[in-house]
mmCIF file of the C-alpha atoms, coordinates in Angstrom:
data_MODEL
# 
_entry.id   MODEL 
# 
loop_
_atom_site.group_PDB 
_atom_site.id 
_atom_site.type_symbol 
_atom_site.label_atom_id 
_atom_site.label_alt_id 
_atom_site.label_comp_id 
_atom_site.label_asym_id 
_atom_site.label_entity_id 
_atom_site.label_seq_id 
_atom_site.pdbx_PDB_ins_code 
_atom_site.Cartn_x 
_atom_site.Cartn_y 
_atom_site.Cartn_z 
_atom_site.occupancy 
_atom_site.B_iso_or_equiv 
_atom_site.pdbx_formal_charge 
_atom_site.auth_seq_id 
_atom_site.auth_comp_id 
_atom_site.auth_asym_id 
_atom_site.auth_atom_id 
_atom_site.pdbx_PDB_model_num 
ATOM 1   C CA . MET A 1 1   ? 0.000   0.000  0.000   1.00 0.00 ? 1   MET A CA 1 
ATOM 2   C CA . ARG A 1 2   ? 1.179   3.505  -0.784  1.00 0.00 ? 2   ARG A CA 1 
ATOM 3   C CA . LEU A 1 3   ? 0.202   6.844  0.726   1.00 0.00 ? 3   LEU A CA 1 
ATOM 4   C CA . TYR A 1 4   ? -1.138  9.639  -1.462  1.00 0.00 ? 4   TYR A CA 1 
ATOM 5   C CA . LEU A 1 5   ? -1.918  13.268 -0.695  1.00 0.00 ? 5   LEU A CA 1 
ATOM 6   C CA . LEU A 1 6   ? -5.161  14.620 -2.142  1.00 0.00 ? 6   LEU A CA 1 
ATOM 7   C CA . SER A 1 7   ? -4.767  18.417 -2.060  1.00 0.00 ? 7   SER A CA 1 
ATOM 8   C CA . VAL A 1 8   ? -7.897  20.535 -2.406  1.00 0.00 ? 8   VAL A CA 1 
ATOM 9   C CA . ILE A 1 9   ? -7.073  23.747 -4.280  1.00 0.00 ? 9   ILE A CA 1 
ATOM 10  C CA . GLU A 1 10  ? -9.203  26.792 -3.411  1.00 0.00 ? 10  GLU A CA 1 
ATOM 11  C CA . PRO A 1 11  ? -9.357  30.120 -5.241  1.00 0.00 ? 11  PRO A CA 1 
ATOM 12  C CA . SER A 1 12  ? -7.640  32.956 -3.352  1.00 0.00 ? 12  SER A CA 1 
ATOM 13  C CA . VAL A 1 13  ? -10.077 35.583 -4.607  1.00 0.00 ? 13  VAL A CA 1 
ATOM 14  C CA . GLY A 1 14  ? -13.839 35.766 -4.841  1.00 0.00 ? 14  GLY A CA 1 
ATOM 15  C CA . GLU A 1 15  ? -16.660 34.940 -2.509  1.00 0.00 ? 15  GLU A CA 1 
ATOM 16  C CA . PRO A 1 16  ? -17.316 31.502 -1.020  1.00 0.00 ? 16  PRO A CA 1 
ATOM 17  C CA . PRO A 1 17  ? -20.411 29.652 -2.215  1.00 0.00 ? 17  PRO A CA 1 
ATOM 18  C CA . PRO A 1 18  ? -23.727 30.747 -0.710  1.00 0.00 ? 18  PRO A CA 1 
ATOM 19  C CA . PRO A 1 19  ? -24.760 28.918 2.504   1.00 0.00 ? 19  PRO A CA 1 
ATOM 20  C CA . ALA A 1 20  ? -27.189 26.509 0.807   1.00 0.00 ? 20  ALA A CA 1 
ATOM 21  C CA . GLU A 1 21  ? -24.551 25.445 -1.734  1.00 0.00 ? 21  GLU A CA 1 
ATOM 22  C CA . MET A 1 22  ? -21.864 25.179 0.959   1.00 0.00 ? 22  MET A CA 1 
ATOM 23  C CA . GLU A 1 23  ? -24.158 22.943 3.025   1.00 0.00 ? 23  GLU A CA 1 
ATOM 24  C CA . LYS A 1 24  ? -24.571 20.625 0.020   1.00 0.00 ? 24  LYS A CA 1 
ATOM 25  C CA . ILE A 1 25  ? -20.798 20.550 -0.572  1.00 0.00 ? 25  ILE A CA 1 
ATOM 26  C CA . MET A 1 26  ? -20.082 19.759 3.093   1.00 0.00 ? 26  MET A CA 1 
ATOM 27  C CA . ALA A 1 27  ? -22.622 16.901 3.001   1.00 0.00 ? 27  ALA A CA 1 
ATOM 28  C CA . GLN A 1 28  ? -20.873 15.522 -0.103  1.00 0.00 ? 28  GLN A CA 1 
ATOM 29  C CA . VAL A 1 29  ? -17.474 15.779 1.630   1.00 0.00 ? 29  VAL A CA 1 
ATOM 30  C CA . ALA A 1 30  ? -18.849 13.994 4.712   1.00 0.00 ? 30  ALA A CA 1 
ATOM 31  C CA . GLU A 1 31  ? -20.134 11.202 2.461   1.00 0.00 ? 31  GLU A CA 1 
ATOM 32  C CA . LEU A 1 32  ? -16.730 10.964 0.757   1.00 0.00 ? 32  LEU A CA 1 
ATOM 33  C CA . ASP A 1 33  ? -14.995 10.723 4.153   1.00 0.00 ? 33  ASP A CA 1 
ATOM 34  C CA . ARG A 1 34  ? -17.430 7.980  5.197   1.00 0.00 ? 34  ARG A CA 1 
ATOM 35  C CA . SER A 1 35  ? -16.712 6.060  1.978   1.00 0.00 ? 35  SER A CA 1 
ATOM 36  C CA . LEU A 1 36  ? -12.945 6.433  2.445   1.00 0.00 ? 36  LEU A CA 1 
ATOM 37  C CA . LYS A 1 37  ? -13.173 5.115  6.004   1.00 0.00 ? 37  LYS A CA 1 
ATOM 38  C CA . GLU A 1 38  ? -15.417 2.197  5.028   1.00 0.00 ? 38  GLU A CA 1 
ATOM 39  C CA . ALA A 1 39  ? -12.953 1.253  2.258   1.00 0.00 ? 39  ALA A CA 1 
ATOM 40  C CA . GLY A 1 40  ? -10.016 1.404  4.692   1.00 0.00 ? 40  GLY A CA 1 
ATOM 41  C CA . ALA A 1 41  ? -8.339  4.064  2.528   1.00 0.00 ? 41  ALA A CA 1 
ATOM 42  C CA . TRP A 1 42  ? -8.686  7.058  4.904   1.00 0.00 ? 42  TRP A CA 1 
ATOM 43  C CA . VAL A 1 43  ? -5.584  7.980  6.904   1.00 0.00 ? 43  VAL A CA 1 
ATOM 44  C CA . PHE A 1 44  ? -6.127  11.646 7.835   1.00 0.00 ? 44  PHE A CA 1 
ATOM 45  C CA . SER A 1 45  ? -7.817  14.777 6.497   1.00 0.00 ? 45  SER A CA 1 
ATOM 46  C CA . GLY A 1 46  ? -8.282  18.399 7.416   1.00 0.00 ? 46  GLY A CA 1 
ATOM 47  C CA . GLY A 1 47  ? -9.220  21.828 6.185   1.00 0.00 ? 47  GLY A CA 1 
ATOM 48  C CA . LEU A 1 48  ? -6.930  24.810 6.483   1.00 0.00 ? 48  LEU A CA 1 
ATOM 49  C CA . HIS A 1 49  ? -7.542  28.429 7.450   1.00 0.00 ? 49  HIS A CA 1 
ATOM 50  C CA . PRO A 1 50  ? -6.901  31.047 4.717   1.00 0.00 ? 50  PRO A CA 1 
ATOM 51  C CA . PRO A 1 51  ? -3.297  31.773 3.643   1.00 0.00 ? 51  PRO A CA 1 
ATOM 52  C CA . GLY A 1 52  ? -3.276  35.055 5.559   1.00 0.00 ? 52  GLY A CA 1 
ATOM 53  C CA . THR A 1 53  ? -3.182  33.054 8.798   1.00 0.00 ? 53  THR A CA 1 
ATOM 54  C CA . ALA A 1 54  ? 0.098   31.361 7.812   1.00 0.00 ? 54  ALA A CA 1 
ATOM 55  C CA . THR A 1 55  ? 3.534   32.026 9.266   1.00 0.00 ? 55  THR A CA 1 
ATOM 56  C CA . THR A 1 56  ? 6.520   31.296 7.042   1.00 0.00 ? 56  THR A CA 1 
ATOM 57  C CA . LEU A 1 57  ? 9.961   30.345 8.371   1.00 0.00 ? 57  LEU A CA 1 
ATOM 58  C CA . ARG A 1 58  ? 12.962  30.909 6.082   1.00 0.00 ? 58  ARG A CA 1 
ATOM 59  C CA . PRO A 1 59  ? 16.525  29.858 6.867   1.00 0.00 ? 59  PRO A CA 1 
ATOM 60  C CA . LYS A 1 60  ? 19.020  32.680 6.333   1.00 0.00 ? 60  LYS A CA 1 
ATOM 61  C CA . GLY A 1 61  ? 22.597  31.984 7.307   1.00 0.00 ? 61  GLY A CA 1 
ATOM 62  C CA . ASP A 1 62  ? 22.656  30.952 10.951  1.00 0.00 ? 62  ASP A CA 1 
ATOM 63  C CA . ASP A 1 63  ? 19.196  32.375 11.584  1.00 0.00 ? 63  ASP A CA 1 
ATOM 64  C CA . VAL A 1 64  ? 15.596  31.594 10.689  1.00 0.00 ? 64  VAL A CA 1 
ATOM 65  C CA . LEU A 1 65  ? 13.438  34.538 9.595   1.00 0.00 ? 65  LEU A CA 1 
ATOM 66  C CA . VAL A 1 66  ? 9.791   34.527 10.639  1.00 0.00 ? 66  VAL A CA 1 
ATOM 67  C CA . THR A 1 67  ? 7.255   36.337 8.452   1.00 0.00 ? 67  THR A CA 1 
ATOM 68  C CA . ASP A 1 68  ? 3.478   36.552 8.570   1.00 0.00 ? 68  ASP A CA 1 
ATOM 69  C CA . GLY A 1 69  ? 1.607   35.220 5.588   1.00 0.00 ? 69  GLY A CA 1 
ATOM 70  C CA . PRO A 1 70  ? 2.078   32.516 2.997   1.00 0.00 ? 70  PRO A CA 1 
ATOM 71  C CA . TYR A 1 71  ? 5.333   31.586 1.269   1.00 0.00 ? 71  TYR A CA 1 
ATOM 72  C CA . VAL A 1 72  ? 3.955   32.959 -2.015  1.00 0.00 ? 72  VAL A CA 1 
ATOM 73  C CA . GLU A 1 73  ? 0.866   34.889 -3.048  1.00 0.00 ? 73  GLU A CA 1 
ATOM 74  C CA . GLY A 1 74  ? -1.207  33.230 -5.736  1.00 0.00 ? 74  GLY A CA 1 
ATOM 75  C CA . LYS A 1 75  ? -4.570  32.922 -7.420  1.00 0.00 ? 75  LYS A CA 1 
ATOM 76  C CA . GLU A 1 76  ? -5.053  29.585 -5.660  1.00 0.00 ? 76  GLU A CA 1 
ATOM 77  C CA . HIS A 1 77  ? -3.992  28.039 -2.378  1.00 0.00 ? 77  HIS A CA 1 
ATOM 78  C CA . LEU A 1 78  ? -4.125  24.771 -0.464  1.00 0.00 ? 78  LEU A CA 1 
ATOM 79  C CA . GLY A 1 79  ? -7.487  24.753 1.266   1.00 0.00 ? 79  GLY A CA 1 
ATOM 80  C CA . GLY A 1 80  ? -7.461  21.274 2.714   1.00 0.00 ? 80  GLY A CA 1 
ATOM 81  C CA . PHE A 1 81  ? -6.144  17.780 2.210   1.00 0.00 ? 81  PHE A CA 1 
ATOM 82  C CA . THR A 1 82  ? -6.765  14.096 2.681   1.00 0.00 ? 82  THR A CA 1 
ATOM 83  C CA . ILE A 1 83  ? -4.140  11.402 3.017   1.00 0.00 ? 83  ILE A CA 1 
ATOM 84  C CA . VAL A 1 84  ? -5.239  8.072  1.565   1.00 0.00 ? 84  VAL A CA 1 
ATOM 85  C CA . GLN A 1 85  ? -3.705  4.611  1.542   1.00 0.00 ? 85  GLN A CA 1 
ATOM 86  C CA . CYS A 1 86  ? -4.168  2.832  -1.801  1.00 0.00 ? 86  CYS A CA 1 
ATOM 87  C CA . GLU A 1 87  ? -2.793  -0.076 -3.780  1.00 0.00 ? 87  GLU A CA 1 
ATOM 88  C CA . ASP A 1 88  ? -1.726  2.142  -6.680  1.00 0.00 ? 88  ASP A CA 1 
ATOM 89  C CA . LEU A 1 89  ? -2.012  5.517  -8.414  1.00 0.00 ? 89  LEU A CA 1 
ATOM 90  C CA . ASP A 1 90  ? -5.171  4.500  -10.275 1.00 0.00 ? 90  ASP A CA 1 
ATOM 91  C CA . ALA A 1 91  ? -6.990  3.902  -6.984  1.00 0.00 ? 91  ALA A CA 1 
ATOM 92  C CA . ALA A 1 92  ? -5.712  7.227  -5.613  1.00 0.00 ? 92  ALA A CA 1 
ATOM 93  C CA . LEU A 1 93  ? -6.864  9.015  -8.777  1.00 0.00 ? 93  LEU A CA 1 
ATOM 94  C CA . ASP A 1 94  ? -10.315 7.497  -8.345  1.00 0.00 ? 94  ASP A CA 1 
ATOM 95  C CA . TRP A 1 95  ? -10.510 8.927  -4.810  1.00 0.00 ? 95  TRP A CA 1 
ATOM 96  C CA . GLY A 1 96  ? -9.167  12.236 -6.169  1.00 0.00 ? 96  GLY A CA 1 
ATOM 97  C CA . ARG A 1 97  ? -11.946 12.343 -8.788  1.00 0.00 ? 97  ARG A CA 1 
ATOM 98  C CA . ARG A 1 98  ? -14.513 11.715 -6.091  1.00 0.00 ? 98  ARG A CA 1 
ATOM 99  C CA . ALA A 1 99  ? -12.974 14.477 -3.946  1.00 0.00 ? 99  ALA A CA 1 
ATOM 100 C CA . ALA A 1 100 ? -13.086 16.934 -6.865  1.00 0.00 ? 100 ALA A CA 1 
ATOM 101 C CA . GLU A 1 101 ? -16.751 16.093 -7.458  1.00 0.00 ? 101 GLU A CA 1 
ATOM 102 C CA . ALA A 1 102 ? -17.588 16.429 -3.743  1.00 0.00 ? 102 ALA A CA 1 
ATOM 103 C CA . THR A 1 103 ? -15.752 19.714 -3.179  1.00 0.00 ? 103 THR A CA 1 
ATOM 104 C CA . THR A 1 104 ? -16.410 21.168 -6.654  1.00 0.00 ? 104 THR A CA 1 
ATOM 105 C CA . LEU A 1 105 ? -12.732 22.256 -6.583  1.00 0.00 ? 105 LEU A CA 1 
ATOM 106 C CA . PRO A 1 106 ? -9.537  21.043 -8.261  1.00 0.00 ? 106 PRO A CA 1 
ATOM 107 C CA . VAL A 1 107 ? -7.751  18.235 -6.441  1.00 0.00 ? 107 VAL A CA 1 
ATOM 108 C CA . GLU A 1 108 ? -4.080  17.378 -6.891  1.00 0.00 ? 108 GLU A CA 1 
ATOM 109 C CA . VAL A 1 109 ? -3.049  13.759 -6.257  1.00 0.00 ? 109 VAL A CA 1 
ATOM 110 C CA . ARG A 1 110 ? 0.566   13.179 -5.270  1.00 0.00 ? 110 ARG A CA 1 
ATOM 111 C CA . PRO A 1 111 ? 2.394   10.131 -3.878  1.00 0.00 ? 111 PRO A CA 1 
ATOM 112 C CA . PHE A 1 112 ? 4.539   10.339 -0.755  1.00 0.00 ? 112 PHE A CA 1 
ATOM 113 C CA . ARG A 1 113 ? 8.254   9.592  -1.121  1.00 0.00 ? 113 ARG A CA 1 
ATOM 114 C CA . TRP A 1 114 ? 9.575   6.378  0.431   1.00 0.00 ? 114 TRP A CA 1 
# 
């Protein structure tokens, strides 16, 4: 079994979906999480606060600089993630497709290094 990261990519600009649509999306995500757990593929998942809440640490010589905010500004950012355990990339891509459908957002699938 291999571990894969399913990264949910959110837009950095614009308004979130209206409450009724967000409620539907959250129900779809809850159903996806239930399916992942039932299949034994779920390892961990979580949503992230907006990039403005980040703190970035950068090594500089013998010091580490601390700055508020994300490493880079962009049109999109990591909004949340799920770690899944699958037999192969095809299985991980299937879960990624289901995550994209549930969240209505792009999802990047990437294997962990071993």
